[in-house]
Coordinates of C-alpha atoms in Angstrom, one line a residue:
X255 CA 101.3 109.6 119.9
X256 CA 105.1 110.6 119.9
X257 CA 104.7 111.8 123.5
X258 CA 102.9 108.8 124.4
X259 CA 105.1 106.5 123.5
X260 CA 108.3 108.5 124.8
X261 CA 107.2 108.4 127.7
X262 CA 106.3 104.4 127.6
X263 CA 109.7 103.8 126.5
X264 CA 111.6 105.7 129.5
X265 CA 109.2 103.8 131.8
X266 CA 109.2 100.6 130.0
X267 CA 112.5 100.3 129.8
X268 CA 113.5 101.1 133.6
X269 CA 110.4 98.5 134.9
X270 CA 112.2 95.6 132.4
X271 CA 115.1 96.7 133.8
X272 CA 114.0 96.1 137.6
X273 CA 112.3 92.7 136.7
X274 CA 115.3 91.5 135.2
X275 CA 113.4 90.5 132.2
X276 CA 115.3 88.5 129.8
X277 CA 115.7 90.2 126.2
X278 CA 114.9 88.2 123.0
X279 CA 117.7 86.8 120.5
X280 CA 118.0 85.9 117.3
X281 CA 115.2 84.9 115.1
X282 CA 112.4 85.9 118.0
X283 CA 114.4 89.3 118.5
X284 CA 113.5 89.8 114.5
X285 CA 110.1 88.9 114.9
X286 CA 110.0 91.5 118.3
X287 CA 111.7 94.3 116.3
X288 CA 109.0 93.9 113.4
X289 CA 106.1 93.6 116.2
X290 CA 107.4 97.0 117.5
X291 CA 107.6 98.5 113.9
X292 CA 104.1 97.0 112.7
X293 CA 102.2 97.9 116.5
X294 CA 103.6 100.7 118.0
X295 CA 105.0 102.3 114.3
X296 CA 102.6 101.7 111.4
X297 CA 99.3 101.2 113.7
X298 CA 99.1 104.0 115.8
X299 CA 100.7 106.0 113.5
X300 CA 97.8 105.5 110.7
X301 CA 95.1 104.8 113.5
X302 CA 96.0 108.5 115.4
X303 CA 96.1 110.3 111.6
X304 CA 92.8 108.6 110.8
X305 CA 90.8 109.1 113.4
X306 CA 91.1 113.2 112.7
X307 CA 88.7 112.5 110.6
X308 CA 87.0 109.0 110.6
X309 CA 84.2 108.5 113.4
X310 CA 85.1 106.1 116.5
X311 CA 82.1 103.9 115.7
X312 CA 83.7 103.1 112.2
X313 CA 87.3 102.5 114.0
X314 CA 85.6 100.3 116.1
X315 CA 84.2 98.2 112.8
X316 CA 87.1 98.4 110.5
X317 CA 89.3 97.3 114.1
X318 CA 86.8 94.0 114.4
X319 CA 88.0 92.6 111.2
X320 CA 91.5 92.1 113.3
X321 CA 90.2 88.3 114.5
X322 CA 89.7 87.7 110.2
X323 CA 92.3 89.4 109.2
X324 CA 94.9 87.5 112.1
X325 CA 93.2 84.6 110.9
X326 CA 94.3 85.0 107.4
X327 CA 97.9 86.4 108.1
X328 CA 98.8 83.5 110.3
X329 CA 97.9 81.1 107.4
X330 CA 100.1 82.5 104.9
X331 CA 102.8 83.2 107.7
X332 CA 102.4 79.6 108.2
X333 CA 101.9 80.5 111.9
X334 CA 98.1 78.6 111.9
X335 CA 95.9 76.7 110.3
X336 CA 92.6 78.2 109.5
X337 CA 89.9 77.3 112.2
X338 CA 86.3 77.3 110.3
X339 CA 84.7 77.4 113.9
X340 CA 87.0 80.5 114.7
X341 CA 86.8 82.2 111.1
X342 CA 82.8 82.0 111.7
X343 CA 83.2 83.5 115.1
X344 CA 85.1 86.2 114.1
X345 CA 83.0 87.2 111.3
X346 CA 79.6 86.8 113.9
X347 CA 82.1 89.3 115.6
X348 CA 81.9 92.3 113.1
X349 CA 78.7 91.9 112.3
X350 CA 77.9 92.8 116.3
X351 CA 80.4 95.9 116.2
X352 CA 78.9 97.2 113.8
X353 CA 75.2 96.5 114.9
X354 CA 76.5 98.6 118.0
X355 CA 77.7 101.4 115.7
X356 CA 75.0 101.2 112.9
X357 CA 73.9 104.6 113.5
X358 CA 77.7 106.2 112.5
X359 CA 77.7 103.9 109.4
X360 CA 76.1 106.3 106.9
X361 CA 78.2 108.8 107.8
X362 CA 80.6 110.2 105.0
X363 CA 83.8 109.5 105.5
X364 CA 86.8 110.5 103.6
X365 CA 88.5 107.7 101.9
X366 CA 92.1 108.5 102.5
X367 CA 90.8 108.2 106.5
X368 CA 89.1 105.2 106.0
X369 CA 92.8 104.0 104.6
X370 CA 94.6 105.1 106.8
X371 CA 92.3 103.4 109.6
X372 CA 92.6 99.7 107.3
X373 CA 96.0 100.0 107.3
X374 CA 96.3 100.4 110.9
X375 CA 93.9 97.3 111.5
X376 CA 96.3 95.5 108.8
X377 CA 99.5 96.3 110.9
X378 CA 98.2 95.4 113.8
X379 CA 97.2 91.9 112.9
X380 CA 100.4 91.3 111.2
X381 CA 101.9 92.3 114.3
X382 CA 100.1 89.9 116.2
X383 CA 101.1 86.7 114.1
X384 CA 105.1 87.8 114.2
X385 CA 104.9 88.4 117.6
X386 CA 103.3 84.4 118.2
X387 CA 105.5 83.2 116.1
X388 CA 108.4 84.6 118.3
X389 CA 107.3 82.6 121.5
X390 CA 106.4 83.3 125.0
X391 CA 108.7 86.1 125.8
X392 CA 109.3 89.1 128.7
X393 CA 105.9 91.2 128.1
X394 CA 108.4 94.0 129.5
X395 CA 110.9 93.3 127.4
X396 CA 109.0 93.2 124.2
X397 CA 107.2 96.5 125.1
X398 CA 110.4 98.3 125.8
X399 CA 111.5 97.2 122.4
X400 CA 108.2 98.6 120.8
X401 CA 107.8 101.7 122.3
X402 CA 111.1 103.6 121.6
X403 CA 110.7 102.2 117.8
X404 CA 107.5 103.7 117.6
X405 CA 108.1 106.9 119.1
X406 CA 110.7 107.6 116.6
X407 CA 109.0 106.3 113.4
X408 CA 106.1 108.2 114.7
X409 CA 107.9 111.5 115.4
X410 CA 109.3 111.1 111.7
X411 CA 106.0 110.8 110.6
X412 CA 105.1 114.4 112.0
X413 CA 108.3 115.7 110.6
X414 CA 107.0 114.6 106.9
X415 CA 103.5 115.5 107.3
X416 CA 104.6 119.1 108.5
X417 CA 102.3 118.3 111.7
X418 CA 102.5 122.2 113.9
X419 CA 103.8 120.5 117.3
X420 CA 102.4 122.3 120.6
X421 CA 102.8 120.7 123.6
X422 CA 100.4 120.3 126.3
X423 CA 100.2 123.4 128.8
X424 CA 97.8 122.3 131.5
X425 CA 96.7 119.0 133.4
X426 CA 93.5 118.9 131.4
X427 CA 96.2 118.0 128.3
X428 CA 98.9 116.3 129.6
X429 CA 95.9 113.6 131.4
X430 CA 95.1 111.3 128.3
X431 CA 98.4 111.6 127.4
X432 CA 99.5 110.2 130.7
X433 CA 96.0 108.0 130.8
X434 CA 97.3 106.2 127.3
X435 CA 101.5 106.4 128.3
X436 CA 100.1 104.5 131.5
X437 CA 97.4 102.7 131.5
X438 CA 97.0 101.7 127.4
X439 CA 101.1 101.1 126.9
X440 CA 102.2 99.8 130.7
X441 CA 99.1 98.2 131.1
X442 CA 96.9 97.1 127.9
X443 CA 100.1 96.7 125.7
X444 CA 101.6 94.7 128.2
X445 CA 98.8 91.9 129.0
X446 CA 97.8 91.6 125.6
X447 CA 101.7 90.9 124.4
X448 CA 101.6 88.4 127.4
X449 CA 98.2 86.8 126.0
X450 CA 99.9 86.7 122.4
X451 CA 102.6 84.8 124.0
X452 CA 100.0 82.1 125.9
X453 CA 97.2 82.1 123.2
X454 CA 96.7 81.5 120.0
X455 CA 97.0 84.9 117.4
X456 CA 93.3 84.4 116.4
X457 CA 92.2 84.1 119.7
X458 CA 94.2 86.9 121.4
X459 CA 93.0 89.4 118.4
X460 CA 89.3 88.8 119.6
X461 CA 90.5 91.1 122.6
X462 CA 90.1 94.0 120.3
X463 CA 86.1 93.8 119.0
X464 CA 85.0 93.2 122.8
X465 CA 86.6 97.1 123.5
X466 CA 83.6 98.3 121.9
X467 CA 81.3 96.0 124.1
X468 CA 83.5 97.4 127.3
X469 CA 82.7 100.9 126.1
X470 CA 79.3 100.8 125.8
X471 CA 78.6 99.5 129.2
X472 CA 80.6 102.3 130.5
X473 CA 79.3 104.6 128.6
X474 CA 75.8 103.6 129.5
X475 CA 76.9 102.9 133.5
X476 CA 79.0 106.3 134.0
X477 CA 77.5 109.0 132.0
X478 CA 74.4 107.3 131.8
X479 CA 74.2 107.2 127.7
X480 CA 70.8 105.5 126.7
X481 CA 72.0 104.0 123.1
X482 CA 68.9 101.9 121.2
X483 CA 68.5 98.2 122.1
X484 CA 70.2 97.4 118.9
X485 CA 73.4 98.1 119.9
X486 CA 73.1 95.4 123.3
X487 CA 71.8 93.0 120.8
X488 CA 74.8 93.6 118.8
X489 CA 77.2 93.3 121.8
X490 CA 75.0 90.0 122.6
X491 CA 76.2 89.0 119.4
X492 CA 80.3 90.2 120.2
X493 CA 79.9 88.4 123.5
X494 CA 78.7 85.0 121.6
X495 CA 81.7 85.6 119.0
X496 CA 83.7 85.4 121.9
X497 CA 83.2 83.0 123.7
X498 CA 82.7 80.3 121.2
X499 CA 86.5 81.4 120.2
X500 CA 87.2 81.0 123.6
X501 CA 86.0 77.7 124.6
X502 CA 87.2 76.6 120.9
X503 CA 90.7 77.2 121.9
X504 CA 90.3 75.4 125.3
X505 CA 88.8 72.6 123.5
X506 CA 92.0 72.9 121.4
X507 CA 94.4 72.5 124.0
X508 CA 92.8 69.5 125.5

């Protein structure tokens, strides 16, 4: 994750750069910096550590509380008020994930993982309210702020956990390390900070429980994977989730 997000700072910084995006001050700048500590810091630092050992299916779950969890934060933040409509939503929402992953649920799984995994999900939402509460701001710019501050709280976090560092020696291993560098922190990263920016917290952290929707399609399309019909009932469900949140929040507006 420290390579990753090395290399998503160097870039990140030179495309903010050549956009001319305009940096955040003061109070938002605060709120930017503790985005960047909470997202790219805390998060993928727990999320990378636990997934050594906790199964993708129950990542997927624990991540799906994010909506609640947003929804919670941004009340005592004083960000949001609660939405009843949205809180149901978001809990119809976890109940689809983890439909979808029912068979990985039985699974043993070590709790200092399973922690590890909460946490992330925890830092994550928190990140999500700060960064709303600092306004619309330069997607760029706020990503070139995150991704250095990660990358070194990251790389500290291997220096205490005594992590043996080998770097990649082929194409095979440097390409998900490009793949993520690229496409999750250039690309993902940087629409979702600009959907934080434009939508509400709650409604921008349903983004993250229709992921696992996204990869069972593809996994079903591409390497044609055959999972029971429980798990498209349970995306139904995710789909549903969503779009009620969706159409709540344009009702909102109006």
């Amino acid at each position: 994750v420290t390579l990753r997000l090395a290399i998503a700072a160097v870039a990140l910084g030179a495309l903010a750069l050549l956009a001319g995006s305009r940096f955040p001050r003061g109070a938002a700048l605060r709120d930017v910096i503790a985005y960047g500590v909470l997202q790219f810091g805390l998060n993928l630092a727990f999320l990378y550590w636990g997934e050594q050992t906790v199964p993708s299916g129950i990542t997927a779950v624990v991540f799906a509380t994010a909506p609640l969890q947003t929804a919670l934060y941004s009340r005592i933040l004083g960000v949001e008020a609660i939405d009843r409509v949205k809180l149901l939503a978001a809990i119809v929402a976890v109940a689809g994930v983890a439909i979808i992953f029912a068979g990985q649920l039985n699974v043993g799984v070590p709790p200092v993982g399973l922690t590890a995994v909460f946490l992330a999900s925890t830092s994550a939402a928190i990140a999500v309210v700060l960064l709303h509460r600092a306004g619309p701001q330069s997607a760029w710019a706020i990503n070139a702020i995150g991704a250095p501050i990660g990358a070194a709280m990251c790389l500290v976090a291997s220096l205490l956990l005594g992590e043996r560092w080998t770097f990649p020696a082929s194409l095979d291993q440097w390409w998900p390390i490009l793949y993520l560098a690229i496409l999750g922190s250039l690309g993902a990263y940087v629409l979702f900070t600009w959907l934080v920016g434009h939508w509400s917290a709650t409604t921008a952290s349903f983004v993250g429980v229709i992921v696992p929707v996204i990869a069972l399609t593809l996994g079903a399309v591409f390497r044609a994977e055959r999972p029971p019909l429980v798990s498209f009932a349970g995306a139904a469900l995710v789909i549903a989730a969503v779009i009620v949140a969706l159409t709540r929040s344009r009702a909102a507006a109006h």
